Coordinates of C-alpha atoms in Angstrom, one line a residue:
M705 CA -20.6 -23.4 39.4
L706 CA -20.9 -22.0 36.4
A707 CA -18.0 -23.4 34.6
K708 CA -18.7 -26.9 35.9
I709 CA -22.1 -26.7 34.0
I710 CA -20.5 -25.5 31.1
L711 CA -17.6 -28.2 31.1
N712 CA -20.4 -30.8 31.5
S713 CA -22.5 -29.8 29.0
I714 CA -19.5 -29.4 26.3
F715 CA -18.0 -32.9 27.4
K716 CA -21.5 -34.7 27.6
N717 CA -23.1 -33.5 24.3
K718 CA -20.2 -34.2 22.0
I719 CA -22.2 -34.8 18.7
Q720 CA -24.0 -31.4 19.3
K721 CA -20.7 -29.6 20.0
F722 CA -18.8 -31.4 17.2
L723 CA -21.3 -30.0 14.9
A724 CA -20.7 -26.6 16.3
F725 CA -17.0 -27.5 16.1
L726 CA -17.4 -28.0 12.3
T727 CA -19.6 -25.2 11.6
C728 CA -17.1 -22.6 13.1
F729 CA -14.1 -24.5 11.5
L730 CA -15.1 -24.5 8.1
A731 CA -16.3 -20.7 8.3
T732 CA -12.8 -19.5 9.8
L733 CA -11.0 -22.2 7.4
L734 CA -12.8 -20.0 4.1
L735 CA -12.1 -16.8 5.7
C736 CA -8.5 -17.5 6.5
I737 CA -7.7 -19.1 3.2
M738 CA -9.4 -15.8 1.5
L739 CA -7.6 -13.5 3.8
N740 CA -4.1 -14.6 3.7
I741 CA -4.4 -15.0 -0.3
T742 CA -6.1 -11.8 -1.0
L743 CA -3.9 -9.9 1.8
S744 CA -0.8 -11.1 0.3
I745 CA -1.6 -10.8 -3.1
G746 CA -3.0 -7.2 -2.7
N747 CA 0.4 -6.5 -0.8
E748 CA 2.5 -7.9 -3.7
V749 CA 0.4 -5.9 -6.3
T750 CA 1.0 -2.8 -4.1
E751 CA 4.7 -3.5 -4.1
Q752 CA 4.6 -4.0 -7.9
L753 CA 2.8 -0.6 -8.6
K754 CA 5.4 1.5 -6.1
S755 CA 8.1 0.0 -8.6
Y756 CA 6.7 1.9 -11.2
G757 CA 7.9 5.1 -10.2
S758 CA 6.7 8.1 -8.1
N759 CA 3.4 9.6 -7.5
I760 CA 4.0 13.0 -6.7
L761 CA 5.8 15.6 -9.1
V762 CA 7.4 18.8 -7.8
L763 CA 7.7 22.0 -10.2
P764 CA 8.8 25.5 -10.0
K765 CA 5.8 27.8 -9.0
G766 CA 4.1 29.0 -12.1
S767 CA 6.0 26.4 -14.2
N768 CA 4.5 24.4 -17.4
L769 CA 5.7 21.0 -18.5
N770 CA 8.1 21.3 -21.3
I771 CA 7.3 19.7 -24.8
E772 CA 9.7 17.6 -26.1
I773 CA 9.6 16.5 -29.9
G774 CA 12.4 14.9 -31.0
N775 CA 15.7 16.4 -29.8
E776 CA 13.9 19.8 -29.3
I777 CA 12.6 21.1 -26.0
Y778 CA 9.5 23.9 -26.6
E779 CA 8.9 25.7 -23.3
P780 CA 5.7 27.5 -23.0
L781 CA 7.2 30.1 -20.8
K782 CA 10.1 32.0 -22.1
N783 CA 11.3 32.5 -18.9
K784 CA 11.6 29.1 -16.8
N785 CA 11.5 29.1 -13.4
Y786 CA 13.8 26.7 -11.4
L787 CA 14.0 25.2 -7.5
E788 CA 17.2 25.6 -5.3
E789 CA 18.9 22.2 -5.0
K790 CA 20.1 23.4 -1.2
N791 CA 16.3 23.4 -0.3
L792 CA 15.6 19.8 -1.9
Y793 CA 16.0 18.3 1.8
M794 CA 12.8 20.1 2.9
I795 CA 11.0 17.1 1.0
K796 CA 12.0 14.8 3.7
D797 CA 11.5 17.5 6.4
I798 CA 7.4 17.1 6.4
Y799 CA 5.2 15.5 8.9
W800 CA 4.9 12.4 6.6
R801 CA 8.8 12.2 6.1
N802 CA 8.8 8.4 6.7
N803 CA 6.2 7.9 4.2
I804 CA 8.7 9.3 1.6
T805 CA 11.0 6.2 0.0
A806 CA 12.5 7.7 -2.7
L807 CA 13.0 11.2 -4.8
A808 CA 15.2 12.7 -7.5
P809 CA 15.8 16.1 -8.6
F810 CA 16.2 16.8 -12.5
L811 CA 17.5 19.5 -14.5
D812 CA 17.2 19.1 -18.7
G813 CA 18.6 21.3 -21.6
K814 CA 20.0 21.1 -24.8
I815 CA 23.5 20.4 -25.4
I816 CA 25.9 19.6 -28.3
I817 CA 28.0 16.2 -28.4
K818 CA 31.5 16.2 -30.1
N819 CA 33.6 13.3 -30.9
N820 CA 36.2 12.6 -33.5
N821 CA 35.2 15.9 -35.5
K822 CA 31.5 15.1 -35.6
T823 CA 28.9 17.0 -33.8
M824 CA 25.6 16.1 -33.0
K825 CA 22.6 17.7 -30.7
T826 CA 20.6 15.8 -28.2
L827 CA 19.3 16.5 -24.8
L828 CA 20.7 16.4 -21.4
Y829 CA 19.2 14.8 -18.1
G830 CA 21.0 15.8 -15.1
T831 CA 19.6 13.7 -11.8
Y832 CA 20.8 11.9 -8.6
F833 CA 21.9 8.4 -9.3
S834 CA 22.2 7.4 -5.5
K835 CA 23.2 10.3 -3.3
A836 CA 22.9 10.9 0.0
I837 CA 21.1 14.2 1.2
K838 CA 21.5 15.6 4.4
I839 CA 18.4 15.6 6.5
K840 CA 18.0 17.7 9.5
D841 CA 17.8 15.9 12.7
D842 CA 18.2 12.6 11.0
D843 CA 20.3 10.2 9.2
D844 CA 21.1 10.9 5.7
F845 CA 18.9 10.3 3.1
V846 CA 20.3 7.8 0.4
T847 CA 18.0 8.5 -2.8
G848 CA 18.1 8.7 -6.7
I849 CA 17.0 6.9 -9.8
Q850 CA 18.0 4.1 -8.7
T851 CA 15.6 3.7 -6.0
L852 CA 13.2 5.8 -7.6
Y853 CA 13.0 3.5 -10.8
P854 CA 13.8 0.0 -9.3
Y855 CA 12.9 -1.6 -12.6
L856 CA 15.7 0.0 -14.6
K857 CA 18.2 -2.3 -16.0
V858 CA 21.7 -1.1 -16.9
E859 CA 24.1 -2.5 -19.4
G860 CA 27.6 -1.4 -17.8
N861 CA 28.0 0.5 -14.5
W862 CA 26.0 3.3 -12.7
A863 CA 27.4 6.3 -13.3
K864 CA 28.8 8.2 -9.8
D865 CA 27.2 11.5 -8.5
D866 CA 30.5 13.3 -7.9
S867 CA 32.3 12.3 -11.2
N868 CA 32.4 13.3 -14.9
E869 CA 31.0 10.0 -15.7
I870 CA 27.6 10.0 -17.9
M871 CA 24.8 7.0 -19.2
L872 CA 23.1 6.9 -22.4
G873 CA 19.4 6.2 -22.8
E874 CA 18.7 2.7 -24.7
D875 CA 17.6 5.1 -27.9
L876 CA 20.5 7.2 -28.1
A877 CA 22.9 4.5 -27.6
K878 CA 21.5 2.5 -30.6
N879 CA 21.2 6.0 -32.7
S880 CA 24.4 7.3 -31.9
K881 CA 26.6 3.9 -31.9
F882 CA 28.5 5.5 -28.9
K883 CA 30.4 2.6 -27.0
I884 CA 30.4 2.0 -23.3
G885 CA 34.2 3.5 -22.1
E886 CA 34.4 6.0 -24.7
N887 CA 35.5 9.8 -23.9
I888 CA 33.2 12.5 -25.6
T889 CA 33.1 16.0 -24.9
L890 CA 29.8 17.6 -24.2
I891 CA 29.3 21.4 -25.4
G892 CA 26.5 23.2 -23.0
E893 CA 25.3 27.2 -22.6
N894 CA 27.8 29.6 -23.2
N895 CA 30.4 27.1 -24.7
I896 CA 30.7 25.4 -21.5
S897 CA 32.6 22.4 -22.5
K898 CA 33.3 19.2 -20.5
E899 CA 35.2 15.9 -21.3
V900 CA 32.8 13.2 -19.9
K901 CA 33.0 9.3 -20.1
I902 CA 30.5 6.9 -20.9
V903 CA 30.1 4.5 -18.1
G904 CA 26.6 2.5 -18.9
I905 CA 23.5 2.2 -20.9
L906 CA 20.2 2.6 -19.0
L907 CA 17.7 -0.3 -20.6
H908 CA 13.8 -0.1 -20.1
T909 CA 13.7 3.6 -19.2
N910 CA 10.6 5.8 -20.2
P911 CA 10.6 7.9 -23.1
K912 CA 11.5 10.9 -21.4
M913 CA 15.0 9.4 -20.4
S914 CA 15.1 6.8 -23.5
N915 CA 16.8 9.5 -25.9
K916 CA 19.1 11.4 -23.6
I917 CA 22.2 11.9 -22.0
I918 CA 21.8 11.0 -18.0
A919 CA 24.4 12.9 -16.1
P920 CA 24.9 13.8 -12.6
L921 CA 23.1 16.8 -11.6
H922 CA 26.2 18.8 -10.7
L923 CA 27.6 18.1 -14.3
A924 CA 24.2 19.1 -16.1
Q925 CA 24.4 22.4 -13.8
E926 CA 27.6 23.5 -14.9
L927 CA 27.0 22.9 -18.8
L928 CA 23.4 24.1 -18.6
D929 CA 25.3 27.2 -16.7
K930 CA 22.3 26.6 -13.8
Q931 CA 24.3 26.0 -10.8
G932 CA 22.7 25.2 -7.6
L933 CA 19.1 24.6 -9.5
Y934 CA 16.8 22.0 -11.0
S935 CA 14.1 22.2 -12.6
S936 CA 11.7 19.3 -11.1
A937 CA 11.7 16.9 -8.7
E938 CA 9.9 13.1 -9.0
V939 CA 8.8 11.7 -5.4
R940 CA 7.5 8.0 -4.2
A941 CA 5.4 8.2 -1.1
F942 CA 4.0 5.5 0.7
T943 CA 0.2 6.7 1.0
I944 CA -3.1 4.9 2.2
P945 CA -6.0 4.3 -0.3
E946 CA -8.4 7.0 -1.2
S947 CA -11.7 7.6 0.9
A948 CA -14.6 9.8 0.2
L949 CA -13.1 12.5 2.2
S950 CA -9.7 12.6 0.1
E951 CA -12.1 12.2 -3.0
K952 CA -14.0 15.3 -2.3
V953 CA -10.8 17.1 -1.7
R954 CA -9.7 16.0 -5.3
R955 CA -13.1 17.3 -6.7
L956 CA -13.7 20.0 -4.6
G957 CA -10.2 21.3 -3.3
E958 CA -9.1 21.5 0.2
E959 CA -10.4 24.8 0.5
K960 CA -13.8 23.2 0.8
L961 CA -13.2 21.4 3.8
D962 CA -14.5 22.6 7.2
Q963 CA -11.7 22.7 9.8
V964 CA -12.5 19.1 11.2
E965 CA -12.5 17.5 8.0
Y966 CA -9.5 19.5 7.1
D967 CA -7.5 18.4 9.8
K968 CA -8.4 14.5 9.6
W969 CA -7.4 15.0 5.6
Y970 CA -4.2 16.9 6.4
C971 CA -3.1 14.1 9.4
S972 CA -3.6 11.4 7.0
A973 CA -1.2 9.9 4.7
Y974 CA -3.4 10.4 1.7
V975 CA -1.1 10.9 -1.7
G976 CA -2.8 14.5 -2.1
S977 CA -2.3 15.6 1.7
I978 CA 1.3 14.8 1.4
A979 CA 1.8 16.3 -1.6
S980 CA 0.2 19.6 -0.2
Q981 CA 2.6 19.4 2.7
I982 CA 5.5 19.3 0.3
K983 CA 4.1 22.0 -1.5
D984 CA 3.9 24.1 1.9
G985 CA 7.1 23.1 3.0
L986 CA 9.4 23.9 -0.1
P987 CA 9.9 27.3 -1.0
G988 CA 8.5 28.2 -4.6
S989 CA 7.2 24.8 -5.4
D990 CA 4.1 23.9 -6.9
V991 CA 3.2 20.1 -6.6
K992 CA 1.1 17.8 -8.3
V993 CA -0.5 14.3 -7.8
L994 CA 0.5 11.6 -10.6
N995 CA -3.0 9.8 -10.1
A996 CA -2.3 6.6 -12.3
I997 CA -0.3 4.5 -9.8
S998 CA -2.7 5.6 -6.7
D999 CA -6.0 5.0 -8.7
A1000 CA -4.7 1.6 -9.7
Q1001 CA -3.6 0.7 -5.9
N1002 CA -7.1 2.2 -4.8
L1003 CA -9.0 0.1 -7.4
I1004 CA -7.3 -3.3 -6.3
V1005 CA -7.8 -2.5 -2.5
K1006 CA -11.4 -1.9 -3.0
K1007 CA -12.2 -4.9 -5.1
I1008 CA -10.3 -6.9 -2.5
Q1009 CA -12.3 -5.2 0.5
S1010 CA -15.4 -5.8 -1.4
L1011 CA -14.8 -9.4 -2.0
M1012 CA -13.9 -10.2 1.5
S1013 CA -16.8 -8.2 3.0
I1014 CA -19.3 -10.2 0.8
T1015 CA -17.6 -13.3 1.6
C1016 CA -17.8 -12.6 5.4
I1017 CA -21.4 -11.6 5.5
I1018 CA -22.4 -14.9 3.7
C1019 CA -20.3 -16.9 6.0
I1020 CA -21.9 -15.2 9.1
I1021 CA -25.3 -15.7 8.0
I1022 CA -25.0 -19.5 6.9
S1023 CA -23.0 -20.3 10.1
S1024 CA -25.3 -18.4 12.4
I1025 CA -28.3 -20.3 10.9
A1026 CA -26.4 -23.5 11.2
I1027 CA -25.6 -22.4 15.0
S1028 CA -29.2 -21.5 15.6
S1029 CA -30.7 -25.1 14.3
L1030 CA -28.3 -26.8 16.9
M1031 CA -29.1 -24.4 19.7
N1032 CA -32.9 -25.3 19.2
S1033 CA -32.4 -28.9 19.1
E1034 CA -29.9 -28.3 22.3
I1035 CA -32.9 -26.3 24.1
H1036 CA -35.4 -28.9 23.2
R1037 CA -33.1 -31.9 24.6
R1038 CA -32.3 -29.6 27.6
K1039 CA -35.6 -28.2 28.7
R1040 CA -35.9 -30.0 31.9
E1041 CA -32.4 -28.8 33.1
I1042 CA -33.8 -25.0 31.8
G1043 CA -36.8 -25.4 33.9
L1044 CA -34.9 -26.6 36.7
L1045 CA -32.5 -23.5 36.6
K1046 CA -35.4 -21.3 36.2
V1047 CA -37.0 -22.5 39.6
L1048 CA -33.7 -22.3 41.3
G1049 CA -33.7 -18.4 40.2
A1050 CA -32.0 -18.2 36.8
D1051 CA -33.7 -15.7 34.7
T1052 CA -33.7 -16.0 31.0
F1053 CA -30.3 -14.0 30.3
Q1054 CA -28.3 -15.9 32.8
I1055 CA -29.3 -19.1 30.9
Y1056 CA -28.6 -17.8 27.8
L1057 CA -24.9 -17.0 29.0
I1058 CA -24.7 -20.3 29.8
F1059 CA -25.6 -21.6 26.2
S1060 CA -23.5 -18.8 24.6
S1061 CA -20.3 -19.6 26.9
E1062 CA -20.7 -23.1 25.9
N1063 CA -20.8 -22.1 21.8
L1064 CA -17.9 -19.2 22.2
I1065 CA -15.4 -21.9 23.9
V1066 CA -16.1 -24.4 21.1
A1067 CA -16.0 -21.3 18.5
F1068 CA -12.5 -20.0 19.8
I1069 CA -11.3 -23.4 19.6
A1070 CA -12.7 -23.9 15.9
A1071 CA -11.2 -20.8 14.8
I1072 CA -7.7 -21.6 16.1
F1073 CA -7.9 -24.8 14.0
G1074 CA -9.3 -22.9 11.1
F1075 CA -6.3 -20.6 11.2
I1076 CA -3.8 -23.3 11.2
F1077 CA -5.3 -25.4 8.6
G1078 CA -6.6 -22.0 6.6
I1079 CA -2.9 -20.9 6.3
G1080 CA -1.4 -24.3 5.2
I1081 CA -4.3 -24.5 2.3
S1082 CA -3.5 -21.1 1.2
E1083 CA 0.0 -21.9 0.9
I1084 CA -0.8 -25.1 -0.9
I1085 CA -3.2 -23.2 -3.4
S1086 CA -0.1 -20.3 -3.7
L1087 CA 2.4 -22.9 -4.4
N1088 CA 0.3 -24.4 -7.0
I1089 CA -1.0 -21.3 -8.8
F1090 CA 1.9 -18.7 -8.7
G1091 CA 4.6 -21.3 -8.0
Y1092 CA 5.7 -19.9 -4.6
F1093 CA 4.7 -19.6 -0.9
I1094 CA 3.1 -16.0 0.3
D1095 CA 3.5 -14.4 3.6
I1096 CA 1.5 -15.3 6.4
A1097 CA -1.2 -12.9 7.3
F1098 CA -1.3 -13.3 11.1
I1099 CA -4.2 -10.6 11.2
A1100 CA -6.3 -13.5 10.0
L1101 CA -6.0 -15.1 13.7
P1102 CA -7.6 -12.4 15.5
L1103 CA -10.0 -11.8 12.9
S1104 CA -11.0 -15.5 12.9
L1105 CA -11.5 -15.3 16.5
V1106 CA -14.1 -12.2 16.5
F1107 CA -15.5 -13.4 13.2
A1108 CA -16.2 -17.3 15.3
G1109 CA -17.7 -15.2 18.2
L1110 CA -20.2 -13.3 16.1
I1111 CA -21.3 -16.6 14.8
A1112 CA -21.7 -18.0 18.1
I1113 CA -23.5 -14.8 19.6
I1114 CA -25.9 -14.2 16.7
G1115 CA -26.5 -18.1 16.4
C1116 CA -27.7 -18.3 20.3
L1117 CA -29.7 -15.1 19.9
I1118 CA -32.8 -16.4 17.8
P1119 CA -33.1 -19.7 20.5
I1120 CA -33.3 -17.3 23.4
R1121 CA -37.2 -16.7 22.6
H1122 CA -37.3 -20.6 23.4
I1123 CA -35.7 -20.2 26.8
S1124 CA -38.2 -17.4 27.8
N1125 CA -41.1 -19.4 26.6
L1126 CA -40.2 -22.5 28.3
S1127 CA -42.6 -22.8 31.8
P1128 CA -40.6 -24.5 34.6
V1129 CA -43.8 -26.3 35.8
E1130 CA -44.4 -27.8 32.6
V1131 CA -41.0 -29.0 31.3
L1132 CA -40.6 -30.6 35.2
Y1133 CA -43.7 -32.7 35.0
G1134 CA -42.9 -33.4 31.1
K1135 CA -45.7 -31.5 29.5

């Protein structure tokens, strides 16, 4: 009976229902266009920011960063500490292991280049290029600067991690005039010498690599007499945007949290909690968060969320007012039907359910059409502005249905007062 009343109302009042459909359709259309564009652009920006390197720096406990001036390294602490390479896998052995997408150890020091009776001092930077790390109870993890710094370009070839091949930073290649394919001799600590082959030049490197020789970690350890050790490691972790809780930890420290706050923070993929877990899991380590990338990511996400929130609130208010006006005219037109329902024993809430159900059905149908047309229009906008199609944000469909449902329910709430004020006797006698 109820279904028959609702269907009759929808098909007999086509103009009123078409206007309600149009209201919900335009609101969900706008929502889908904005969601699809902002989510896709936000993801694209986040991916680009991730490609700019690491967001966590691992150092030996009690260690300070070196100061480099020209080809000299000044170490504030005379007795420099190191971490053991055999424990490097522990960085991928924490609770948030799947969020760690790349890492690379580094060992730096001074060496001498000898070639054709010419010698010159320079800096050596040992690291992984693309090496498989054995992980307990998991597959090997292939990582190194090739994945940590995907923006790097190479002239020539990448060096192999198990070889005596080296690469030159862009500035060092220009200043030294060394060529790809040339063999040179490197002399390190205690006059340890190695003949190596230049296989490539790293382009677009940051200043800390641009004026150095980039060598496999094992070769740097032999030359610098630091077998099995490294001086720092950089980690890139997938993190969630900062919240008030994580900002509180950043300001006051995790020791200021109560037990509930600490558990919530520790079990969330904040960059600070992942760094803390690495510090707890890696013996003798001290971990620093590199905030520049995560701060930029958080700023973009917050701006997108603010824009979406304001747009959604304005759409709900305007659309609800429009639905409310349509409901008022519908109640006035069907007041005899409402009076008859009241005489038959229906209360105000049951009559409200009939009217809101009609609008909910129309709103859900409008939301589906709004999603389809919204995705199409957002792709056209993306093609015209950016020159390529963006990924479809399918989360927009359930959000559109919820959004349309809210418009229908809120729009029907205000006219319920008129339903309760209608007297069955007066409306049936036409007064």
